[in-house]
CSV table of C-alpha atoms in Angstrom, one decimal:
chain,number,residue,atom,x,y,z
W,19,MET,CA,-29.3,31.6,2.2
W,20,LYS,CA,-33.0,31.7,1.5
W,21,ILE,CA,-35.1,34.2,3.4
W,22,SER,CA,-38.7,35.1,4.1
W,23,ALA,CA,-40.5,37.9,5.9
W,24,ALA,CA,-43.8,39.4,7.0
W,25,PHE,CA,-45.2,42.8,7.5
W,26,LEU,CA,-48.5,44.2,8.6
W,27,PRO,CA,-50.2,47.4,9.8
W,28,GLY,CA,-51.3,45.8,13.0
W,29,LEU,CA,-49.4,43.0,14.8
W,30,LEU,CA,-49.6,40.0,12.5
W,31,ALA,CA,-48.5,39.1,9.1
W,32,LEU,CA,-47.1,35.9,7.5
W,33,LEU,CA,-44.9,35.9,4.5
W,34,LEU,CA,-43.4,33.5,2.0
W,35,PHE,CA,-40.3,34.0,-0.1
W,36,THR,CA,-40.6,33.2,-3.8
W,37,PHE,CA,-39.8,34.5,-7.2
W,38,THR,CA,-42.3,32.2,-8.9
W,39,SER,CA,-45.9,33.2,-9.8
W,40,ALA,CA,-48.7,32.0,-7.5
W,41,ILE,CA,-49.9,28.6,-8.9
W,42,ALA,CA,-52.7,26.6,-7.4
W,43,GLN,CA,-51.2,23.4,-6.0
W,44,PRO,CA,-53.0,20.1,-6.2
W,45,PRO,CA,-54.1,18.6,-2.9
W,46,THR,CA,-51.5,16.5,-1.1
W,47,GLU,CA,-51.9,12.9,-0.2
W,48,LEU,CA,-52.1,13.9,3.4
W,49,PHE,CA,-54.9,16.3,2.7
W,50,LEU,CA,-56.8,13.6,0.7
W,51,ARG,CA,-56.5,11.3,3.8
W,52,GLY,CA,-58.0,14.1,6.0
W,53,TYR,CA,-54.7,15.3,7.5
W,54,SER,CA,-53.0,18.6,7.3
W,55,VAL,CA,-49.6,20.1,8.3
W,56,LEU,CA,-48.5,23.7,7.9
W,57,PRO,CA,-46.1,24.2,6.2
W,58,SER,CA,-46.5,21.1,4.0
W,59,PRO,CA,-43.6,18.6,4.5
W,60,GLN,CA,-41.0,18.0,1.9
W,61,LYS,CA,-41.2,14.2,1.8
W,62,VAL,CA,-44.2,12.1,2.8
W,63,GLU,CA,-44.4,8.3,2.4
W,64,LEU,CA,-48.0,7.3,3.3
W,65,GLN,CA,-49.0,3.8,4.0
W,66,SER,CA,-52.5,2.4,4.3
W,67,GLY,CA,-54.2,2.7,7.6
W,68,ASP,CA,-54.3,4.9,10.6
W,69,ILE,CA,-53.4,4.4,14.2
W,70,GLU,CA,-55.4,5.5,17.2
W,71,PHE,CA,-53.6,7.8,19.7
W,72,ASN,CA,-54.8,8.0,23.3
W,73,ASP,CA,-53.6,8.1,26.8
W,74,ALA,CA,-52.4,4.6,26.6
W,75,TRP,CA,-49.3,6.0,24.8
W,76,VAL,CA,-46.1,6.9,26.6
W,77,TYR,CA,-43.0,8.8,25.7
W,78,ASP,CA,-39.3,7.9,25.8
W,79,ALA,CA,-37.0,10.9,25.7
W,80,GLY,CA,-33.9,8.8,25.9
W,81,LYS,CA,-30.9,11.2,26.3
W,82,ILE,CA,-33.1,14.2,25.7
W,83,ALA,CA,-33.5,16.3,28.9
W,84,LYS,CA,-36.9,16.2,30.5
W,85,ASP,CA,-37.2,20.0,30.4
W,86,HIS,CA,-36.3,20.1,26.7
W,87,ILE,CA,-38.7,22.4,24.8
W,88,ALA,CA,-39.6,19.6,22.4
W,89,VAL,CA,-40.7,17.4,25.4
W,90,ARG,CA,-42.4,20.2,27.2
W,91,SER,CA,-44.3,21.2,24.0
W,92,LEU,CA,-45.4,17.7,23.3
W,93,LEU,CA,-46.8,17.2,26.9
W,94,ARG,CA,-48.4,20.6,27.1
W,95,GLU,CA,-50.1,20.6,23.7
W,96,LEU,CA,-51.5,17.1,24.2
W,97,GLN,CA,-52.9,18.1,27.5
W,98,GLU,CA,-54.2,21.6,26.4
W,99,PHE,CA,-55.7,20.6,23.1
W,100,HIS,CA,-56.6,16.9,23.6
W,101,ARG,CA,-56.7,16.4,27.4
W,102,ILE,CA,-54.2,13.6,27.2
W,103,GLU,CA,-51.7,13.3,30.1
W,104,LEU,CA,-48.8,11.6,28.4
W,105,ARG,CA,-46.6,9.6,30.8
W,106,ALA,CA,-42.9,8.8,30.7
W,107,ALA,CA,-42.2,5.2,29.5
W,108,THR,CA,-41.0,2.6,31.9
W,109,ASN,CA,-40.9,-0.9,30.5
W,110,GLN,CA,-43.9,-0.5,28.2
W,111,PRO,CA,-43.1,-2.4,24.9
W,112,LYS,CA,-45.6,-0.7,22.6
W,113,ASN,CA,-47.5,2.5,22.1
W,114,VAL,CA,-44.2,4.5,22.7
W,115,ILE,CA,-43.1,7.8,21.3
W,116,HIS,CA,-39.3,7.9,21.0
W,117,LEU,CA,-37.7,11.3,20.9
W,118,SER,CA,-34.0,11.7,19.8
W,119,VAL,CA,-31.5,13.9,18.1
W,120,ALA,CA,-29.0,12.4,15.6
W,121,LYS,CA,-27.0,14.6,13.2
W,122,GLY,CA,-27.5,13.7,9.6
W,123,THR,CA,-30.7,11.8,10.0
W,124,VAL,CA,-32.3,13.7,7.2
W,125,GLN,CA,-30.2,14.8,4.2
W,126,THR,CA,-31.4,18.3,3.1
W,127,GLY,CA,-28.7,19.6,0.8
W,128,ASP,CA,-25.7,21.9,1.2
W,129,ASP,CA,-27.2,24.6,3.4
W,130,PRO,CA,-26.2,24.0,7.0
W,131,GLU,CA,-28.9,26.4,8.3
W,132,LEU,CA,-31.6,24.3,6.6
W,133,ALA,CA,-30.0,21.0,7.6
W,134,LYS,CA,-30.1,21.7,11.3
W,135,GLN,CA,-33.9,22.2,11.1
W,136,GLY,CA,-34.5,18.8,9.5
W,137,TYR,CA,-36.3,15.9,11.1
W,138,ARG,CA,-37.8,12.5,10.5
W,139,LEU,CA,-41.2,11.5,11.8
W,140,LYS,CA,-42.1,7.8,11.6
W,141,ILE,CA,-45.6,6.7,12.6
W,142,ALA,CA,-46.3,3.0,12.8
W,143,PRO,CA,-48.7,0.8,14.9
W,144,GLY,CA,-47.4,0.8,18.4
W,145,LEU,CA,-44.4,3.1,17.7
W,146,ILE,CA,-43.8,6.7,16.8
W,147,GLU,CA,-40.2,7.9,16.3
W,148,ILE,CA,-39.3,11.6,16.1
W,149,THR,CA,-35.7,12.2,15.2
W,150,GLY,CA,-34.2,15.7,14.6
W,151,ASN,CA,-30.9,16.5,13.0
W,152,THR,CA,-30.6,19.0,15.9
W,153,ASP,CA,-32.7,20.1,18.9
W,154,GLN,CA,-34.5,22.5,16.5
W,155,GLY,CA,-35.3,19.7,14.1
W,156,LEU,CA,-36.7,17.6,17.0
W,157,PHE,CA,-38.9,20.5,18.1
W,158,TYR,CA,-40.3,20.8,14.5
W,159,GLY,CA,-40.9,17.1,14.3
W,160,VAL,CA,-43.0,17.3,17.4
W,161,GLN,CA,-45.0,20.1,16.0
W,162,THR,CA,-45.7,18.1,12.8
W,163,MET,CA,-46.9,15.1,14.9
W,164,LEU,CA,-49.2,17.5,16.8
W,165,HIS,CA,-50.6,19.0,13.6
W,166,LEU,CA,-51.4,15.5,12.2
W,167,LEU,CA,-53.7,14.5,15.1
W,168,ARG,CA,-57.3,14.5,13.9
W,169,THR,CA,-60.6,13.3,15.2
W,170,GLY,CA,-62.1,10.1,13.7
W,171,THR,CA,-65.7,9.2,13.2
W,172,ARG,CA,-66.0,7.8,16.7
W,173,GLY,CA,-64.3,10.8,18.3
W,174,GLN,CA,-61.0,9.0,18.6
W,175,LEU,CA,-57.7,10.7,17.7
W,176,LEU,CA,-56.0,9.3,14.6
W,177,LEU,CA,-52.5,9.5,13.0
W,178,PRO,CA,-51.6,8.2,9.6
W,179,VAL,CA,-49.2,5.4,9.2
W,180,ALA,CA,-46.4,7.3,7.4
W,181,THR,CA,-42.8,8.4,7.3
W,182,ILE,CA,-42.2,12.1,6.9
W,183,GLU,CA,-38.8,13.7,6.3
W,184,ASP,CA,-38.9,17.5,6.4
W,185,TRP,CA,-36.8,20.6,6.4
W,186,PRO,CA,-37.6,24.2,5.5
W,187,LYS,CA,-37.3,25.7,2.0
W,188,LEU,CA,-36.6,29.1,3.5
W,189,GLN,CA,-33.9,29.9,6.0
W,190,LEU,CA,-35.7,32.9,7.6
W,191,ARG,CA,-39.4,32.8,8.1
W,192,PHE,CA,-40.5,36.2,9.4
W,193,LEU,CA,-43.5,37.6,11.1
W,194,HIS,CA,-43.7,41.3,11.9
W,195,TRP,CA,-44.8,42.9,15.1
W,196,ASP,CA,-45.7,46.5,14.8
W,197,THR,CA,-46.3,48.2,18.1
W,198,LYS,CA,-46.2,51.9,17.1
W,199,HIS,CA,-49.8,52.4,18.1
W,200,HIS,CA,-50.2,50.2,21.0
W,201,GLN,CA,-48.4,48.4,23.9
W,202,ASP,CA,-48.7,44.6,24.2
W,203,ARG,CA,-48.4,42.7,27.4
W,204,ILE,CA,-45.5,40.3,27.7
W,205,GLU,CA,-47.9,37.4,28.2
W,206,THR,CA,-49.6,38.3,25.0
W,207,LEU,CA,-46.4,38.2,23.0
W,208,LYS,CA,-45.3,34.9,24.6
W,209,ARG,CA,-48.7,33.4,23.6
W,210,TYR,CA,-48.0,34.7,20.1
W,211,LEU,CA,-44.6,33.1,20.1
W,212,ASP,CA,-46.1,29.8,21.1
W,213,TRP,CA,-48.4,29.9,18.1
W,214,ALA,CA,-45.7,31.1,15.8
W,215,ALA,CA,-43.5,28.2,16.9
W,216,ARG,CA,-46.3,25.7,16.1
W,217,PHE,CA,-46.0,26.8,12.5
W,218,LYS,CA,-42.2,26.7,12.5
W,219,ILE,CA,-41.7,30.5,12.2
W,220,ASN,CA,-38.2,31.3,13.3
W,221,MET,CA,-38.0,35.1,13.0
W,222,ILE,CA,-39.9,38.1,14.4
W,223,ALA,CA,-39.2,41.6,13.2
W,224,PHE,CA,-40.2,43.7,16.3
W,225,GLU,CA,-40.9,47.3,15.2
W,226,LEU,CA,-40.6,49.1,18.6
W,227,GLU,CA,-40.5,52.9,18.0
W,228,ASP,CA,-41.1,54.3,21.5
W,229,LYS,CA,-42.2,51.0,23.1
W,230,PHE,CA,-38.6,50.4,24.4
W,231,GLU,CA,-37.0,52.4,27.2
W,232,TYR,CA,-33.7,53.3,25.4
W,233,PRO,CA,-31.5,53.7,28.5
W,234,THR,CA,-29.1,56.1,26.9
W,235,ASN,CA,-32.0,58.5,25.9
W,236,PRO,CA,-34.9,57.5,28.2
W,237,ILE,CA,-37.1,60.4,27.1
W,238,ILE,CA,-37.8,58.5,23.9
W,239,GLY,CA,-39.5,55.6,25.6
W,240,ALA,CA,-43.2,55.9,26.1
W,241,PRO,CA,-44.8,55.4,29.6
W,242,GLY,CA,-44.8,51.6,30.2
W,243,ALA,CA,-42.2,50.9,27.5
W,244,PHE,CA,-40.5,47.6,27.7
W,245,THR,CA,-37.4,47.7,29.9
W,246,ALA,CA,-34.1,46.1,28.7
W,247,ALA,CA,-34.8,43.2,31.1
W,248,GLU,CA,-38.3,42.7,29.7
W,249,MET,CA,-37.0,42.8,26.1
W,250,GLN,CA,-34.4,40.1,27.0
W,251,GLU,CA,-37.1,38.0,28.7
W,252,ILE,CA,-39.2,38.1,25.5
W,253,VAL,CA,-36.1,37.3,23.4
W,254,ASN,CA,-35.1,34.4,25.6
W,255,TYR,CA,-38.6,33.0,25.4
W,256,GLY,CA,-38.4,33.1,21.6
W,257,LEU,CA,-34.9,31.7,21.4
W,258,GLU,CA,-36.0,28.7,23.4
W,259,ARG,CA,-38.5,28.1,20.7
W,260,PHE,CA,-35.9,28.7,18.0
W,261,ILE,CA,-37.4,32.1,17.1
W,262,GLN,CA,-35.1,35.2,16.9
W,263,ILE,CA,-36.8,38.5,17.9
W,264,VAL,CA,-35.1,40.9,15.5
W,265,PRO,CA,-35.4,44.5,16.7
W,266,ASN,CA,-36.6,46.9,14.0
W,267,ILE,CA,-35.7,50.6,14.6
W,268,GLN,CA,-37.4,53.1,12.4
W,269,ALA,CA,-34.7,55.6,11.3
W,270,PRO,CA,-33.7,58.0,9.9
W,271,ALA,CA,-37.2,58.6,8.7
W,272,HIS,CA,-40.5,57.9,10.6
W,273,LEU,CA,-38.5,59.1,13.6
W,274,ALA,CA,-41.1,61.4,15.1
W,275,TYR,CA,-41.2,59.3,18.3
W,276,ALA,CA,-37.7,60.7,19.0
W,277,LEU,CA,-37.6,64.0,17.1
W,278,LYS,CA,-40.7,65.4,18.7
W,279,HIS,CA,-38.7,66.0,21.9
W,280,THR,CA,-37.2,69.5,22.3
W,281,GLN,CA,-33.6,68.2,22.8
W,282,PHE,CA,-33.6,66.6,19.4
W,283,ALA,CA,-35.4,69.3,17.5
W,284,HIS,CA,-32.2,70.6,15.9
W,285,LEU,CA,-31.8,67.2,14.2
W,286,ARG,CA,-35.0,67.6,12.1
W,287,ALA,CA,-34.2,67.4,8.4
W,288,ASP,CA,-37.0,69.5,7.0
W,289,GLY,CA,-38.5,71.5,9.9
W,290,ASN,CA,-40.9,68.8,11.0
W,291,ASN,CA,-40.5,65.6,13.1
W,292,TYR,CA,-40.5,63.2,10.2
W,293,GLN,CA,-36.8,62.6,9.5
W,294,ALA,CA,-33.3,63.2,11.0
W,295,CYS,CA,-30.8,65.2,9.1
W,296,LEU,CA,-28.2,62.9,7.5
W,297,CYS,CA,-25.7,65.8,7.2
W,298,ASP,CA,-25.5,66.1,11.0
W,299,GLU,CA,-23.2,63.8,12.9
W,300,GLU,CA,-25.5,64.1,15.9
W,301,SER,CA,-28.2,62.3,14.0
W,302,TYR,CA,-25.9,59.3,13.6
W,303,LYS,CA,-24.9,59.5,17.3
W,304,LEU,CA,-28.6,59.4,18.3
W,305,ILE,CA,-29.6,56.6,16.0
W,306,PHE,CA,-26.6,54.5,16.8
W,307,GLN,CA,-27.2,55.0,20.5
W,308,MET,CA,-30.7,53.6,20.0
W,309,TYR,CA,-29.2,50.7,18.0
W,310,ASP,CA,-26.7,50.0,20.8
W,311,ASP,CA,-29.4,50.1,23.5
W,312,ILE,CA,-31.6,47.6,21.7
W,313,ILE,CA,-28.7,45.3,20.8
W,314,LYS,CA,-27.7,45.0,24.4
W,315,ALA,CA,-31.3,44.2,25.3
W,316,THR,CA,-31.6,41.4,22.7
W,317,LYS,CA,-28.6,39.1,23.4
W,318,GLY,CA,-28.6,35.9,21.3
W,319,VAL,CA,-30.1,37.6,18.2
W,320,GLU,CA,-28.0,37.7,15.0
W,321,TYR,CA,-29.8,40.4,13.1
W,322,LEU,CA,-30.8,44.1,13.3
W,323,PHE,CA,-33.6,45.5,11.1
W,324,VAL,CA,-32.4,49.0,9.9
W,325,SER,CA,-35.6,50.1,8.4
W,326,THR,CA,-34.5,52.9,6.0
W,327,ASP,CA,-38.2,53.2,5.2
W,328,GLU,CA,-39.3,56.2,3.0
W,329,VAL,CA,-36.2,58.4,3.5
W,330,TYR,CA,-37.6,61.2,1.5
W,331,TYR,CA,-35.3,64.0,2.7
W,332,ALA,CA,-31.9,62.4,2.6
W,333,SER,CA,-30.2,65.5,1.3
W,334,THR,CA,-32.8,68.2,2.1
W,335,CYS,CA,-31.3,69.4,5.4
W,336,ALA,CA,-29.9,72.9,5.3
W,337,LYS,CA,-26.7,71.5,6.9
W,338,CYS,CA,-26.0,69.5,3.7
W,339,SER,CA,-23.2,71.1,1.6
W,340,LYS,CA,-24.3,69.4,-1.6
W,341,PRO,CA,-27.5,70.3,-3.6
W,342,ASP,CA,-30.6,68.3,-3.0
W,343,ASN,CA,-31.0,66.2,-6.1
W,344,GLU,CA,-31.6,62.6,-7.1
W,345,GLU,CA,-28.0,61.6,-7.0
W,346,ASN,CA,-27.1,63.2,-3.7
W,347,ARG,CA,-30.3,61.8,-2.1
W,348,SER,CA,-29.3,58.3,-3.2
W,349,LEU,CA,-25.7,58.7,-2.1
W,350,LYS,CA,-26.8,59.9,1.4
W,351,TRP,CA,-29.0,56.8,1.7
W,352,VAL,CA,-26.1,54.6,0.7
W,353,GLU,CA,-23.9,56.3,3.2
W,354,PHE,CA,-26.4,55.7,6.0
W,355,VAL,CA,-26.7,52.0,5.1
W,356,ARG,CA,-23.0,51.5,4.9
W,357,ARG,CA,-22.4,53.1,8.3
W,358,ALA,CA,-25.3,51.3,9.9
W,359,ARG,CA,-24.0,48.0,8.5
W,360,ASP,CA,-20.5,48.7,9.9
W,361,PHE,CA,-21.9,49.7,13.3
W,362,ALA,CA,-24.1,46.6,13.6
W,363,ALA,CA,-21.2,44.3,12.3
W,364,SER,CA,-19.0,45.7,15.1
W,365,ARG,CA,-21.5,44.3,17.5
W,366,GLY,CA,-22.0,41.0,15.8
W,367,ARG,CA,-25.2,41.8,13.9
W,368,ARG,CA,-26.2,41.5,10.3
W,369,ILE,CA,-28.6,44.1,9.0
W,370,LEU,CA,-31.8,44.1,7.0
W,371,VAL,CA,-32.9,47.3,5.2
W,372,TRP,CA,-35.8,48.4,3.0
W,373,ALA,CA,-34.0,49.1,-0.3
W,374,GLU,CA,-36.2,51.7,-2.0
W,375,TYR,CA,-36.4,55.4,-2.9
W,376,PRO,CA,-34.2,57.4,-2.9
W,377,LEU,CA,-31.7,54.6,-3.8
W,378,LEU,CA,-30.8,54.8,-7.5
W,379,THR,CA,-30.2,51.6,-9.5
W,380,GLU,CA,-26.6,52.6,-10.3
W,381,HIS,CA,-25.8,52.9,-6.6
W,382,VAL,CA,-27.1,49.4,-5.6
W,383,LYS,CA,-23.6,47.9,-5.9
W,384,MET,CA,-22.3,50.4,-3.4
W,385,ILE,CA,-24.2,48.5,-0.7
W,386,PRO,CA,-22.2,45.8,1.2
W,387,PRO,CA,-23.5,42.4,-0.2
W,388,ASP,CA,-24.1,41.0,3.3
W,389,VAL,CA,-26.9,43.5,3.8
W,390,ILE,CA,-30.3,41.8,3.3
W,391,ASP,CA,-32.9,43.8,1.2
W,392,GLY,CA,-36.0,43.6,3.3
W,393,VAL,CA,-38.5,44.2,0.5
W,394,ILE,CA,-38.7,42.8,-3.1
W,395,GLY,CA,-40.5,45.8,-4.2
W,396,GLU,CA,-38.1,47.6,-6.6
W,397,GLU,CA,-37.5,45.2,-9.5
W,398,GLU,CA,-34.8,47.4,-11.0
W,399,TYR,CA,-32.6,46.6,-8.0
W,400,LEU,CA,-32.8,42.8,-8.4
W,401,LYS,CA,-30.3,42.3,-11.2
W,402,SER,CA,-27.5,44.1,-9.3
W,403,GLU,CA,-28.5,42.5,-5.9
W,404,ASN,CA,-28.5,39.0,-7.4
W,405,GLU,CA,-25.1,39.6,-9.1
W,406,MET,CA,-23.7,40.7,-5.7
W,407,GLY,CA,-25.2,37.7,-3.9
W,408,MET,CA,-27.5,40.0,-1.8
W,409,ARG,CA,-30.5,38.2,-0.5
W,410,GLN,CA,-34.1,39.6,-0.3
W,411,LEU,CA,-37.2,39.2,1.8
W,412,GLY,CA,-40.5,38.5,0.0
W,413,TYR,CA,-43.6,39.5,2.0
W,414,THR,CA,-47.3,39.5,2.0
W,415,SER,CA,-49.4,41.6,4.4
W,416,MET,CA,-52.5,40.3,6.0
W,417,GLN,CA,-54.6,41.4,9.0
W,418,GLY,CA,-54.7,39.3,12.1
W,419,ALA,CA,-58.2,38.0,12.9
W,420,GLU,CA,-57.9,38.3,16.7
W,421,PHE,CA,-59.3,41.5,18.2
W,422,LEU,CA,-56.1,41.9,20.2
W,423,PHE,CA,-54.4,42.9,16.9
W,424,PRO,CA,-56.5,45.8,15.6
W,425,ASN,CA,-56.1,47.1,12.0
W,426,HIS,CA,-54.8,50.6,12.5
């Protein structure tokens, strides 16, 4: 499984997974013809010439449901961005867009997760065919066709005569929503999901902190926090666009949004609100209740982001029976990850963690190999992780340009 991720201090970041150094790539044939697609397709067979696309074209969805997200996306984007009202085909013999799903249309290799995202886009005079290996592939094929539309010298819309076969290089393509300092409106997040889907993003890490109601411990939720029903609404909107909204719960460190409350004060590891004591079973109870609440509010999602970010005081708590030293801090970190992994697995979720201090290199192999390391930041871990078959996320942080996403 190949994975990618994104992280950012505000709301937006886009990341690419790679172990290779950054090398400037030569311009593609599409680019040299004045066309662009993000991300760049795997296979492009360009022919000479372009076709003009206008409202004389119609679409034939065949056996595809009229309310299929690929059909709706095609119609909406053409109207919104190009003022073209695309009509359903009747008996029109030419200028037809055919939409279909046929398993195995595009051969992508052995990874079934990548295969189901494959599609073929064939553009010829009078005929455009978009065929997906699955519904997801069809949706991505539509996005590529929409990307390709460009304005000609006379103001007309053009498409290249070409055949494109495409599938992702990376199974998980993450963006990161960080809402610790602000509360977004649902319509804003849905608009964001629409844009993410246009670029074939399929995962959002949603760092919630107190912006969720946590029904078991409602005092944690800030005023106006998302309810369970609202979270599921956002998740469902994403899933329809083949995007999983993966909840990210900061714990056991960065837990001030919970530990600041009087009833949880006895769980503080070091006398302040920063981290929960990992030598107190009540800390696990609280954190796992938070996990359970958010899992129930994100049905259809396969992952849970267990952040484990900057767990500086893993064995500092006065309730710990063993001395606070490098080994015991690392072992406490491993214990937390193992227990979190088992808890999430019992509810059908696979976890991602940030593998970092205080984890010692010699303890990496104590982590269950199905855990995903959410940060390729500690090079000394990579050898052991790769030997175990553990996957990692690679990420790049960048600030969103829109004023809605301030740089905190």
